[in-house]
Amino acid sequence: MKTFKLFSMAAVALMMAACSSEDIMTQQEPAKQGGLMHFTATLAAPTDGVMRTAYTEVTSGTDAGTIKVAWEVGDEILVINLVDPNKRGTVTVKTVNSDGSAIVEGVSSNFGNNGEYVGLAYPSEMDIWKENNLTQDGTLSYIADNLDVRQGLGKLKVDGDEVTLESDVNMQSQIAIWKLTLQNNDATPAALSASQVSIKVGDEIEASTATLTTATSTVYLALLPFDGKDITINAITADGYHTFSKTGVTLEAGKYYQSTVQLAQTHEINIADLCNDYTAQNGDILSGKLNNNVKISIADGATVTLDGVNINGNGGWNKGDYAGLTPLGDATIILKDGSENIVKGFYEDYPGIFAANGKKLTIQGTGKLEASSRGSGAGIGGGYNTSCGKIEIQGGTITATGGGAGIGAGDGSYPNSSSCNDITITGGTIKANGGEGAAGIGSGFSCSSCGSITISGGTIEATGGNGAAGIGSGRQSVYVYCSDITITDGVTSVTATKGDGAPNSIGAGDGASCGTVTFGTQQMYNGTAWSPSPMVAGSYGGLNLAITTTTNTDDTWTLTPVTP
């Protein structure tokens, strides 16, 4: 027995339109006032051969390709008066006859008057059909239990408190069922097992989506009928995204369709469609706003393009123990030209974009990216007490904001630690903002470290949190450090702003350490002391160090190449 709705005032209006106004307004003997009206009527056996509570698919014999349907005892049906919709009641199937018809019974304070028309709707309690439709699991049993919708029209026959209908009512199905057998479109097509299948009809976002408990090549979908529409079928499989399109498709209510569909692999993925975790494959193009709290990983060695994604987990502070994008190994992310992308970690411990430990994350392209953690992870790099691999940024307009480093390691806590490997920036326009005690580019706060930092191109602005360097290490104890820092004359400019209480804009944070610091070809810091002091503007190793702040001249250092 189901408890879900489609029947609405709009449906009432349609039923009213099916009868003349004269017929509807016909009133003969008024219903007895007071007490309860007892309703008994007969529903005809389903004749459309499609759907009812009990479904049986016929696969052989003369009825092959049909679904046999039947009433079940306990099915609840809403009876609603079309003259006054406030007059209504719920009746229940008490007996299913040998010919398939059903006897229904129920009581109400008032079903209406003799001769008035009533609409009958199954199931009796309804919700927005599409919301239920978009939660399918691809099985016939789910459709039978949750999505079967029928409506009928009857004329009241009232005798005191006894109510029946003038004739049996045929409850007609309001949906179509489509059985899809999925194949790839290779020269020799083979079965295509999908974890999710969706159908887009016309300009709708999605007409129906099935998230499958077990990947399969046979999927049943219930849809509202449509006429002459363009449809797109999308399937998510273990090796990527597949699609099929066709124009001028018609599905009629009460019909059962079967199709073998050959889908072509595509690399365009709208993440708004994702209901399950998804691993992006080499060549995938991701776009859209993520609607569900699902993990998006990047396959080892894959190159993935971001074309206007918005990944911002909406499940709350402590849900989704993964980054906004989680590479499983080496990964290259391309920011498509003209695109604007937002990637935020789901859980406080995780970064916006993770760099897999022992592997390399490369970011290329000319688009825009805002990457941030939700708490103690880096904007791009590692998480809280989590090690990460190498990071190389070659282009893009990127703003990276961390609770840990903006770009680099997340925060750590003794006796655990956080670390990242080497960080290389060769181009792009980069703004990196560290969290409390964390560097803009480098290591995070407390028990956090990073490898070497090399900047050889681009326009860079890096700001550290309290006690942290703009570029270098974060704050607190010998457990916080970074390796060598090198800024070459290929850069457009590098601006580093230290946090309050930090000794250096570039280098070690408060109580922390770093390796050597080299500007151009000249080593400026040997791990212990600056020589010569960078507090005075001048040319060092082919770079011009221009101090831009007017209050504390060592708070911000801006390095620009000397023009020959």
Coordinates of C-alpha atoms in Angstrom, one line a residue:
M1 CA 0.0 0.0 0.0
K2 CA 1.4 3.4 -1.0
T3 CA 1.3 6.8 0.6
F4 CA 2.2 9.3 -2.1
K5 CA 0.3 11.9 -4.1
L6 CA -0.3 13.3 -7.5
F7 CA -4.0 14.1 -7.3
S8 CA -4.4 17.9 -7.0
M9 CA -6.9 20.7 -7.7
A10 CA -5.6 20.8 -11.2
A11 CA -6.6 17.1 -11.6
V12 CA -10.0 18.0 -10.2
A13 CA -10.4 20.7 -12.8
L14 CA -9.5 18.2 -15.6
M15 CA -12.1 15.8 -14.4
M16 CA -14.7 18.5 -14.2
A17 CA -13.9 19.4 -17.8
A18 CA -14.6 15.9 -18.8
C19 CA -18.3 16.3 -17.7
S20 CA -20.7 19.0 -18.8
S21 CA -21.5 21.7 -16.2
E22 CA -25.2 20.6 -16.3
D23 CA -24.3 17.0 -15.4
I24 CA -22.0 18.1 -12.6
M25 CA -24.6 20.4 -11.0
T26 CA -27.4 17.8 -11.2
Q27 CA -28.8 17.3 -7.7
Q28 CA -31.5 14.9 -6.8
E29 CA -32.1 13.5 -3.4
P30 CA -29.8 15.3 -0.8
A31 CA -27.5 13.2 1.3
K32 CA -28.6 12.4 4.8
Q33 CA -27.2 14.9 7.3
G34 CA -25.3 13.9 10.4
G35 CA -23.5 10.6 11.1
L36 CA -21.3 8.9 8.5
M37 CA -22.0 8.0 4.9
H38 CA -21.1 4.4 4.0
F39 CA -19.5 4.0 0.6
T40 CA -19.4 0.8 -1.4
A41 CA -18.5 0.5 -5.1
T42 CA -16.8 -1.7 -7.6
L43 CA -13.6 -0.8 -9.5
A44 CA -13.2 -2.5 -12.8
A45 CA -10.2 -4.7 -13.4
P46 CA -7.3 -2.8 -14.9
T47 CA -7.5 -3.0 -18.7
D48 CA -4.6 -1.0 -19.9
G49 CA -2.1 -3.8 -19.2
V50 CA 0.5 -1.6 -17.5
M51 CA 0.4 -0.9 -13.8
R52 CA -1.2 -1.4 -10.5
T53 CA 0.1 -2.2 -7.0
A54 CA 1.0 -5.7 -8.0
Y55 CA 3.1 -5.9 -11.2
T56 CA 4.1 -9.0 -13.1
E57 CA 6.2 -8.6 -16.2
V58 CA 5.3 -11.1 -19.0
T59 CA 8.4 -12.3 -20.9
S60 CA 7.0 -15.2 -23.0
G61 CA 3.8 -16.3 -24.8
T62 CA 1.3 -14.2 -26.6
D63 CA 1.3 -11.5 -23.8
A64 CA 5.1 -11.1 -23.9
G65 CA 6.2 -7.5 -23.6
T66 CA 3.4 -6.5 -21.2
I67 CA 3.0 -6.0 -17.5
K68 CA 0.1 -7.7 -15.8
V69 CA -1.5 -5.6 -13.1
A70 CA -4.0 -6.3 -10.3
W71 CA -5.7 -4.6 -7.4
E72 CA -4.5 -5.6 -3.9
V73 CA -6.6 -5.8 -0.7
G74 CA -5.7 -2.7 1.4
D75 CA -5.1 -0.3 -1.5
E76 CA -6.5 3.1 -0.4
I77 CA -8.3 5.4 -2.9
L78 CA -9.3 9.0 -2.4
V79 CA -12.9 9.9 -3.4
I80 CA -13.3 13.7 -3.9
N81 CA -16.4 15.5 -4.9
L82 CA -16.0 17.6 -8.0
V83 CA -18.7 20.1 -7.1
D84 CA -17.3 20.7 -3.6
P85 CA -13.8 19.3 -3.1
N86 CA -14.2 19.6 0.7
K87 CA -16.5 16.7 0.5
R88 CA -14.2 13.7 0.3
G89 CA -13.3 10.4 1.9
T90 CA -10.9 7.5 1.7
V91 CA -12.1 4.1 0.7
T92 CA -10.1 0.8 0.8
V93 CA -10.0 -2.3 -1.4
K94 CA -11.7 -5.0 0.7
T95 CA -12.1 -7.8 -1.9
V96 CA -10.5 -8.6 -5.3
N97 CA -12.8 -10.6 -7.4
S98 CA -11.9 -13.4 -9.7
D99 CA -12.4 -11.2 -12.8
G100 CA -9.9 -8.7 -11.4
S101 CA -12.4 -6.1 -10.3
A102 CA -12.3 -4.8 -6.7
I103 CA -14.9 -4.0 -4.1
V104 CA -14.0 -0.8 -2.1
E105 CA -15.6 0.4 1.1
G106 CA -15.2 3.5 3.3
V107 CA -16.9 6.1 5.4
S108 CA -17.0 9.9 5.4
S109 CA -19.1 12.6 6.9
N110 CA -20.1 13.7 3.4
F111 CA -19.2 12.3 0.0
G112 CA -21.8 14.5 -1.7
N113 CA -25.3 14.4 -3.1
N114 CA -27.0 12.0 -5.5
G115 CA -26.0 12.5 -9.1
E116 CA -22.9 14.5 -8.3
Y117 CA -19.6 13.5 -9.9
V118 CA -16.6 12.4 -7.9
G119 CA -13.0 11.9 -8.9
L120 CA -11.2 8.8 -7.6
A121 CA -7.4 8.8 -7.2
Y122 CA -5.0 6.1 -6.3
P123 CA -3.0 6.3 -4.1
S124 CA -5.1 8.2 -1.6
E125 CA -2.3 10.3 0.0
M126 CA -0.3 12.2 -2.6
D127 CA 2.8 14.4 -2.8
I128 CA 4.5 16.1 -5.7
W129 CA 5.0 13.2 -8.1
K130 CA 8.2 14.5 -9.6
E131 CA 10.0 14.4 -6.3
N132 CA 9.2 10.8 -5.8
N133 CA 10.0 10.2 -9.4
L134 CA 13.5 11.5 -9.0
T135 CA 14.3 9.0 -6.3
Q136 CA 13.8 5.8 -8.3
D137 CA 16.1 2.8 -8.0
G138 CA 15.6 1.4 -11.5
T139 CA 13.4 -1.5 -10.5
L140 CA 9.9 -2.4 -11.4
S141 CA 9.0 -3.1 -7.8
Y142 CA 10.0 0.4 -6.8
I143 CA 7.6 1.8 -9.4
A144 CA 4.8 -0.5 -8.2
D145 CA 5.3 0.4 -4.6
N146 CA 5.9 4.1 -5.0
L147 CA 5.0 5.6 -8.3
D148 CA 1.8 3.9 -9.6
V149 CA -0.8 6.6 -10.1
R150 CA -4.4 6.1 -11.3
Q151 CA -7.5 8.4 -11.7
G152 CA -11.1 7.7 -12.5
L153 CA -14.5 9.4 -12.6
G154 CA -17.8 8.2 -11.1
K155 CA -21.3 9.5 -10.5
L156 CA -22.8 9.2 -6.9
K157 CA -25.8 7.2 -6.2
V158 CA -27.0 8.2 -2.7
D159 CA -29.7 6.5 -0.6
G160 CA -29.7 8.0 2.8
D161 CA -26.4 7.2 4.4
E162 CA -25.6 4.5 1.8
V163 CA -23.4 5.7 -1.1
T164 CA -22.4 3.9 -4.2
L165 CA -21.6 4.7 -7.9
E166 CA -24.0 4.4 -10.8
S167 CA -21.5 2.1 -12.6
D168 CA -18.2 0.5 -12.2
V169 CA -15.2 2.9 -12.4
N170 CA -12.2 2.3 -14.6
M171 CA -9.1 3.7 -12.9
Q172 CA -6.8 4.8 -15.7
S173 CA -3.0 4.9 -15.3
Q174 CA -1.4 8.4 -15.4
I175 CA 2.2 7.3 -16.0
A176 CA 4.3 5.4 -18.6
I177 CA 6.9 2.8 -17.8
W178 CA 10.1 2.6 -19.9
K179 CA 12.4 -0.4 -19.7
L180 CA 15.9 0.5 -21.0
T181 CA 18.5 -2.1 -21.9
L182 CA 21.8 -0.2 -22.0
Q183 CA 24.6 -0.9 -24.4
N184 CA 27.7 1.0 -25.5
N185 CA 27.8 2.2 -29.1
D186 CA 30.9 0.3 -30.2
A187 CA 31.0 -1.5 -33.5
T188 CA 30.1 -4.6 -31.5
P189 CA 27.8 -3.2 -28.8
A190 CA 28.1 -4.7 -25.3
A191 CA 26.1 -4.4 -22.2
L192 CA 26.7 -1.2 -20.3
S193 CA 26.3 -1.4 -16.5
A194 CA 25.3 1.9 -15.0
S195 CA 25.1 3.2 -11.4
Q196 CA 22.8 6.0 -12.3
V197 CA 20.4 6.7 -15.3
S198 CA 18.5 9.8 -15.9
I199 CA 16.2 11.1 -18.7
K200 CA 15.9 14.7 -19.6
V201 CA 12.8 15.7 -21.6
G202 CA 12.8 18.9 -23.6
D203 CA 14.0 21.8 -21.4
E204 CA 13.3 20.1 -18.1
I205 CA 16.3 19.7 -15.7
E206 CA 15.5 16.0 -15.4
A207 CA 12.3 14.1 -16.0
S208 CA 13.3 11.0 -14.2
T209 CA 16.5 9.7 -12.4
A210 CA 17.2 6.3 -11.1
T211 CA 20.1 5.7 -8.7
L212 CA 20.8 2.0 -8.8
T213 CA 21.7 -0.1 -5.7
T214 CA 23.8 -2.4 -7.9
A215 CA 25.1 -1.3 -11.3
T216 CA 23.1 -3.0 -14.1
S217 CA 22.3 -2.7 -17.8
T218 CA 18.5 -3.1 -17.3
V219 CA 16.7 -0.1 -15.9
Y220 CA 12.9 0.5 -15.4
L221 CA 11.8 4.2 -15.2
A222 CA 8.4 5.7 -14.6
L223 CA 7.7 9.0 -16.4
L224 CA 4.8 11.3 -16.8
P225 CA 3.6 11.2 -20.4
F226 CA 4.8 13.6 -23.1
D227 CA 4.3 14.1 -26.8
G228 CA 6.9 14.7 -29.5
K229 CA 9.7 15.8 -27.1
D230 CA 13.5 15.7 -27.5
I231 CA 14.9 13.4 -24.9
T232 CA 18.4 12.8 -23.6
I233 CA 19.4 9.7 -21.6
N234 CA 22.4 9.9 -19.4
A235 CA 24.2 7.0 -17.7
I236 CA 27.0 7.1 -15.2
T237 CA 29.2 4.0 -15.4
A238 CA 32.5 2.9 -13.8
D239 CA 34.5 4.3 -16.7
G240 CA 32.7 7.6 -17.2
Y241 CA 29.6 9.3 -18.5
H242 CA 27.5 8.0 -21.4
T243 CA 24.7 9.7 -23.3
F244 CA 22.0 9.1 -25.9
S245 CA 19.7 11.7 -27.6
K246 CA 16.6 11.3 -29.8
T247 CA 14.1 13.8 -31.2
G248 CA 10.3 13.6 -31.4
V249 CA 9.7 10.9 -28.7
T250 CA 6.2 10.3 -27.4
L251 CA 5.2 8.3 -24.2
E252 CA 1.6 7.7 -23.5
A253 CA 0.0 7.2 -20.1
G254 CA -0.7 3.6 -19.3
K255 CA 1.8 2.2 -21.8
Y256 CA 4.8 0.0 -21.3
Y257 CA 7.8 0.6 -23.5
Q258 CA 11.0 -1.4 -24.1
S259 CA 14.0 -0.1 -25.8
T260 CA 17.6 -1.1 -26.3
V261 CA 19.6 2.1 -26.2
Q262 CA 23.2 2.5 -27.4
L263 CA 24.9 5.3 -25.5
A264 CA 28.1 7.1 -26.5
Q265 CA 30.7 7.9 -23.9
T266 CA 30.9 11.6 -23.3
H267 CA 33.2 13.8 -21.2
E268 CA 30.6 16.5 -20.3
I269 CA 29.3 15.9 -16.8
N270 CA 26.8 18.2 -15.1
I271 CA 27.5 17.6 -11.4
A272 CA 24.0 18.8 -10.6
D273 CA 22.9 15.4 -11.8
L274 CA 25.1 13.4 -9.4
C275 CA 23.3 11.4 -6.7
N276 CA 26.1 9.0 -6.0
D277 CA 29.9 9.4 -5.5
Y278 CA 31.6 9.9 -8.8
T279 CA 35.2 9.4 -10.0
A280 CA 36.0 11.8 -12.8
Q281 CA 37.8 10.1 -15.7
N282 CA 40.5 11.4 -18.0
G283 CA 39.0 14.0 -20.3
D284 CA 35.9 14.7 -18.2
I285 CA 34.5 18.2 -18.3
L286 CA 32.7 19.1 -15.1
S287 CA 30.1 21.8 -14.9
G288 CA 27.1 22.8 -12.8
K289 CA 26.3 23.2 -9.1
L290 CA 26.5 20.1 -6.9
N291 CA 23.1 19.5 -5.4
N292 CA 23.9 16.5 -3.2
N293 CA 26.6 15.7 -0.7
V294 CA 28.5 13.3 -2.9
K295 CA 32.3 12.8 -3.2
I296 CA 33.8 13.8 -6.5
S297 CA 37.2 12.1 -7.0
I298 CA 39.6 12.3 -9.9
A299 CA 41.0 9.0 -11.2
D300 CA 44.8 8.5 -10.9
G301 CA 46.5 10.1 -13.9
A302 CA 43.3 11.8 -15.2
T303 CA 43.1 15.3 -16.7
V304 CA 39.8 17.0 -15.8
T305 CA 38.4 20.3 -17.0
L306 CA 36.4 22.6 -14.7
D307 CA 33.8 24.6 -16.7
G308 CA 31.7 26.6 -14.2
V309 CA 31.4 24.2 -11.3
N310 CA 30.1 25.1 -7.9
I311 CA 31.1 22.5 -5.3
N312 CA 30.0 23.7 -1.9
G313 CA 28.9 20.9 0.4
N314 CA 25.6 21.8 2.0
G315 CA 25.4 18.9 4.6
G316 CA 26.8 20.9 7.5
W317 CA 30.1 21.3 9.3
N318 CA 30.7 17.7 10.3
K319 CA 29.4 15.8 7.2
G320 CA 31.3 14.6 4.2
D321 CA 34.8 13.5 5.1
Y322 CA 36.4 14.5 1.8
A323 CA 37.7 17.4 -0.1
G324 CA 35.6 19.3 -2.6
L325 CA 37.7 17.6 -5.3
T326 CA 39.7 14.5 -4.2
P327 CA 42.3 13.2 -6.6
L328 CA 43.2 9.5 -6.1
G329 CA 46.7 10.0 -7.6
D330 CA 48.4 12.3 -10.1
A331 CA 45.8 14.7 -11.4
T332 CA 45.7 17.7 -13.8
I333 CA 42.9 20.2 -13.4
I334 CA 42.3 22.6 -16.3
L335 CA 40.3 25.8 -15.7
K336 CA 38.4 26.4 -18.9
D337 CA 38.8 29.8 -20.4
G338 CA 36.1 32.2 -19.3
S339 CA 34.8 29.8 -16.6
E340 CA 34.2 30.7 -12.9
N341 CA 34.6 27.8 -10.5
I342 CA 34.0 27.4 -6.8
V343 CA 35.4 24.4 -4.9
K344 CA 35.0 24.1 -1.1
G345 CA 35.8 21.2 1.2
F346 CA 33.0 19.3 2.8
Y347 CA 34.3 18.6 6.2
E348 CA 36.3 20.9 8.5
D349 CA 39.4 18.7 8.3
Y350 CA 39.6 18.6 4.5
P351 CA 40.9 21.0 1.8
G352 CA 39.0 22.5 -1.1
I353 CA 41.2 20.6 -3.5
F354 CA 43.3 17.8 -2.2
A355 CA 46.8 16.8 -3.6
A356 CA 47.1 13.1 -3.1
N357 CA 50.0 12.1 -0.9
G358 CA 53.1 11.0 -2.9
K359 CA 51.5 12.2 -6.1
K360 CA 51.2 15.6 -8.0
L361 CA 48.4 18.0 -8.5
T362 CA 48.7 20.3 -11.5
I363 CA 46.4 23.2 -12.2
Q364 CA 46.4 24.8 -15.6
G365 CA 44.2 27.0 -17.8
T366 CA 42.9 30.6 -17.9
G367 CA 39.6 30.4 -16.0
K368 CA 38.8 31.4 -12.5
L369 CA 38.9 29.3 -9.3
E370 CA 37.9 29.9 -5.7
A371 CA 39.2 27.1 -3.6
S372 CA 38.7 27.0 0.2
S373 CA 38.5 24.7 3.1
R374 CA 35.6 24.6 5.5
G375 CA 38.0 24.5 8.6
S376 CA 41.6 23.4 9.3
G377 CA 42.5 22.2 5.8
A378 CA 44.3 24.1 3.1
G379 CA 42.5 25.8 0.3
I380 CA 44.5 23.7 -2.1
G381 CA 46.7 21.0 -0.7
G382 CA 46.4 19.0 2.5
G383 CA 44.0 18.5 5.3
Y384 CA 44.2 18.6 9.1
N385 CA 46.8 16.1 10.2
T386 CA 46.9 14.8 6.6
S387 CA 49.9 14.7 4.3
C388 CA 49.6 15.7 0.7
G389 CA 51.7 15.6 -2.4
K390 CA 53.3 18.1 -4.8
I391 CA 51.3 21.1 -6.1
E392 CA 52.1 22.9 -9.3
I393 CA 50.1 25.9 -10.5
Q394 CA 50.7 26.9 -14.1
G395 CA 47.8 29.3 -14.8
G396 CA 44.4 30.6 -13.9
T397 CA 43.0 33.3 -11.7
I398 CA 43.0 31.6 -8.4
T399 CA 41.9 32.6 -4.9
A400 CA 42.9 29.9 -2.3
T401 CA 41.7 30.4 1.2
G402 CA 42.6 27.9 4.0
G403 CA 42.0 27.3 7.6
G404 CA 45.5 25.9 7.2
A405 CA 47.7 27.3 4.4
G406 CA 46.0 28.9 1.4
I407 CA 48.2 26.7 -0.8
G408 CA 50.1 24.0 0.9
A409 CA 49.6 22.0 4.2
G410 CA 46.7 21.9 6.6
D411 CA 47.1 22.5 10.3
G412 CA 48.5 19.8 12.6
S413 CA 48.3 18.8 16.2
Y414 CA 50.9 17.0 18.3
P415 CA 51.6 14.1 18.3
N416 CA 50.1 14.1 14.7
S417 CA 51.2 16.3 11.9
S418 CA 50.3 17.7 8.5
S419 CA 52.6 18.1 5.6
C420 CA 52.8 18.8 1.9
N421 CA 55.5 18.2 -0.7
D422 CA 57.0 20.8 -3.0
I423 CA 54.9 23.8 -4.2
T424 CA 55.7 25.3 -7.7
I425 CA 54.0 28.3 -9.3
T426 CA 54.9 29.1 -12.9
G427 CA 52.0 31.3 -14.0
G428 CA 48.6 32.7 -13.2
T429 CA 47.2 35.3 -10.9
I430 CA 47.2 33.9 -7.5
K431 CA 45.8 35.1 -4.2
A432 CA 46.6 32.8 -1.2
N433 CA 45.3 33.5 2.2
G434 CA 46.3 31.4 5.3
G435 CA 44.1 30.8 8.3
E436 CA 45.0 31.4 11.9
G437 CA 48.8 30.8 12.3
A438 CA 49.1 29.4 8.7
A439 CA 51.1 30.7 5.8
G440 CA 49.4 32.0 2.6
I441 CA 51.7 29.6 0.6
G442 CA 53.5 27.0 2.7
S443 CA 52.8 25.2 5.9
G444 CA 49.9 25.4 8.3
F445 CA 49.7 26.0 12.1
S446 CA 51.3 23.7 14.7
C447 CA 53.0 20.5 13.6
S448 CA 52.8 21.4 9.9
S449 CA 55.4 21.4 7.2
C450 CA 55.9 21.8 3.5
G451 CA 58.7 21.1 1.0
S452 CA 60.4 23.6 -1.2
I453 CA 58.5 26.6 -2.6
T454 CA 59.5 27.8 -6.1
I455 CA 57.8 30.8 -7.8
S456 CA 59.0 31.4 -11.4
G457 CA 56.0 33.1 -13.0
G458 CA 52.7 34.8 -12.5
T459 CA 51.3 37.5 -10.2
I460 CA 51.3 36.3 -6.6
E461 CA 49.7 37.8 -3.5
A462 CA 50.2 35.7 -0.3
T463 CA 48.9 36.6 3.1
G464 CA 49.7 34.8 6.3
G465 CA 47.5 34.4 9.4
N466 CA 48.6 35.6 12.8
G467 CA 52.3 34.8 13.4
A468 CA 52.7 33.2 10.0
A469 CA 54.7 34.3 6.9
G470 CA 53.0 35.2 3.7
I471 CA 55.2 32.7 1.9
G472 CA 57.0 30.1 4.0
S473 CA 56.0 28.5 7.3
G474 CA 53.2 29.0 9.7
R475 CA 53.4 29.6 13.5
Q476 CA 54.4 27.6 16.5
S477 CA 57.3 25.4 17.6
V478 CA 60.1 23.4 15.9
Y479 CA 57.4 21.2 14.4
V480 CA 56.5 24.0 11.9
Y481 CA 58.8 24.5 9.0
C482 CA 59.2 24.8 5.3
S483 CA 62.1 23.9 3.0
D484 CA 63.9 26.3 0.6
I485 CA 62.1 29.2 -1.0
T486 CA 63.1 30.4 -4.5
I487 CA 61.6 33.4 -6.4
T488 CA 63.1 33.8 -9.9
D489 CA 63.0 36.7 -12.4
G490 CA 60.2 35.1 -14.4
V491 CA 57.6 36.5 -12.1
T492 CA 55.4 39.5 -12.9
S493 CA 55.3 40.3 -9.1
V494 CA 55.2 38.6 -5.8
T495 CA 53.6 40.3 -2.8
A496 CA 53.9 38.6 0.6
T497 CA 52.2 40.0 3.7
K498 CA 53.0 38.5 7.1
G499 CA 50.5 38.0 9.9
D500 CA 50.6 39.9 13.1
G501 CA 53.6 38.9 15.2
A502 CA 55.4 37.1 12.4
P503 CA 59.1 37.9 11.9
N504 CA 59.1 37.5 8.1
S505 CA 56.8 38.2 5.2
I506 CA 58.8 35.5 3.3
G507 CA 60.5 32.7 5.3
A508 CA 59.8 31.4 8.8
G509 CA 56.7 32.1 10.9
D510 CA 56.8 32.9 14.6
G511 CA 58.7 30.1 16.5
A512 CA 59.1 28.2 13.2
S513 CA 61.9 27.7 10.7
C514 CA 62.5 27.5 7.0
G515 CA 65.4 26.6 4.7
T516 CA 67.2 29.1 2.4
V517 CA 65.5 32.0 0.7
T518 CA 66.7 33.0 -2.7
F519 CA 65.6 36.0 -4.8
G520 CA 66.6 35.7 -8.4
T521 CA 70.2 34.3 -8.3
Q522 CA 71.0 35.7 -4.8
Q523 CA 70.6 33.8 -1.6
M524 CA 69.1 36.2 1.0
Y525 CA 68.5 33.9 3.9
N526 CA 70.6 30.9 4.9
G527 CA 68.2 29.4 7.4
T528 CA 69.4 31.5 10.3
A529 CA 69.8 35.1 9.2
W530 CA 69.1 37.5 6.4
S531 CA 72.1 38.9 4.5
P532 CA 71.8 41.4 3.2
S533 CA 68.7 42.7 5.0
P534 CA 65.7 42.9 2.7
M535 CA 64.3 45.8 4.7
V536 CA 65.9 48.2 2.2
A537 CA 64.6 48.4 -1.3
G538 CA 67.1 47.4 -3.9
S539 CA 68.2 45.0 -6.5
Y540 CA 68.9 41.5 -5.3
G541 CA 69.8 38.7 -7.7
G542 CA 68.1 40.5 -10.6
L543 CA 65.0 41.3 -8.6
N544 CA 63.9 44.7 -7.2
L545 CA 62.5 44.5 -3.7
A546 CA 60.1 47.3 -3.2
I547 CA 58.5 47.8 0.2
T548 CA 54.9 49.0 -0.3
T549 CA 53.6 49.5 3.3
T550 CA 53.9 52.9 4.8
T551 CA 53.5 51.9 8.5
N552 CA 55.6 48.8 9.3
T553 CA 57.9 48.6 6.3
D554 CA 58.6 44.9 6.8
D555 CA 55.0 43.8 7.0
T556 CA 54.7 43.5 3.2
W557 CA 57.4 42.8 0.6
T558 CA 56.6 43.1 -3.1
L559 CA 59.2 41.8 -5.5
T560 CA 59.2 42.8 -9.1
P561 CA 61.8 42.0 -11.8
V562 CA 64.3 44.7 -12.7
T563 CA 63.6 46.1 -16.1
P564 CA 66.9 45.9 -18.1

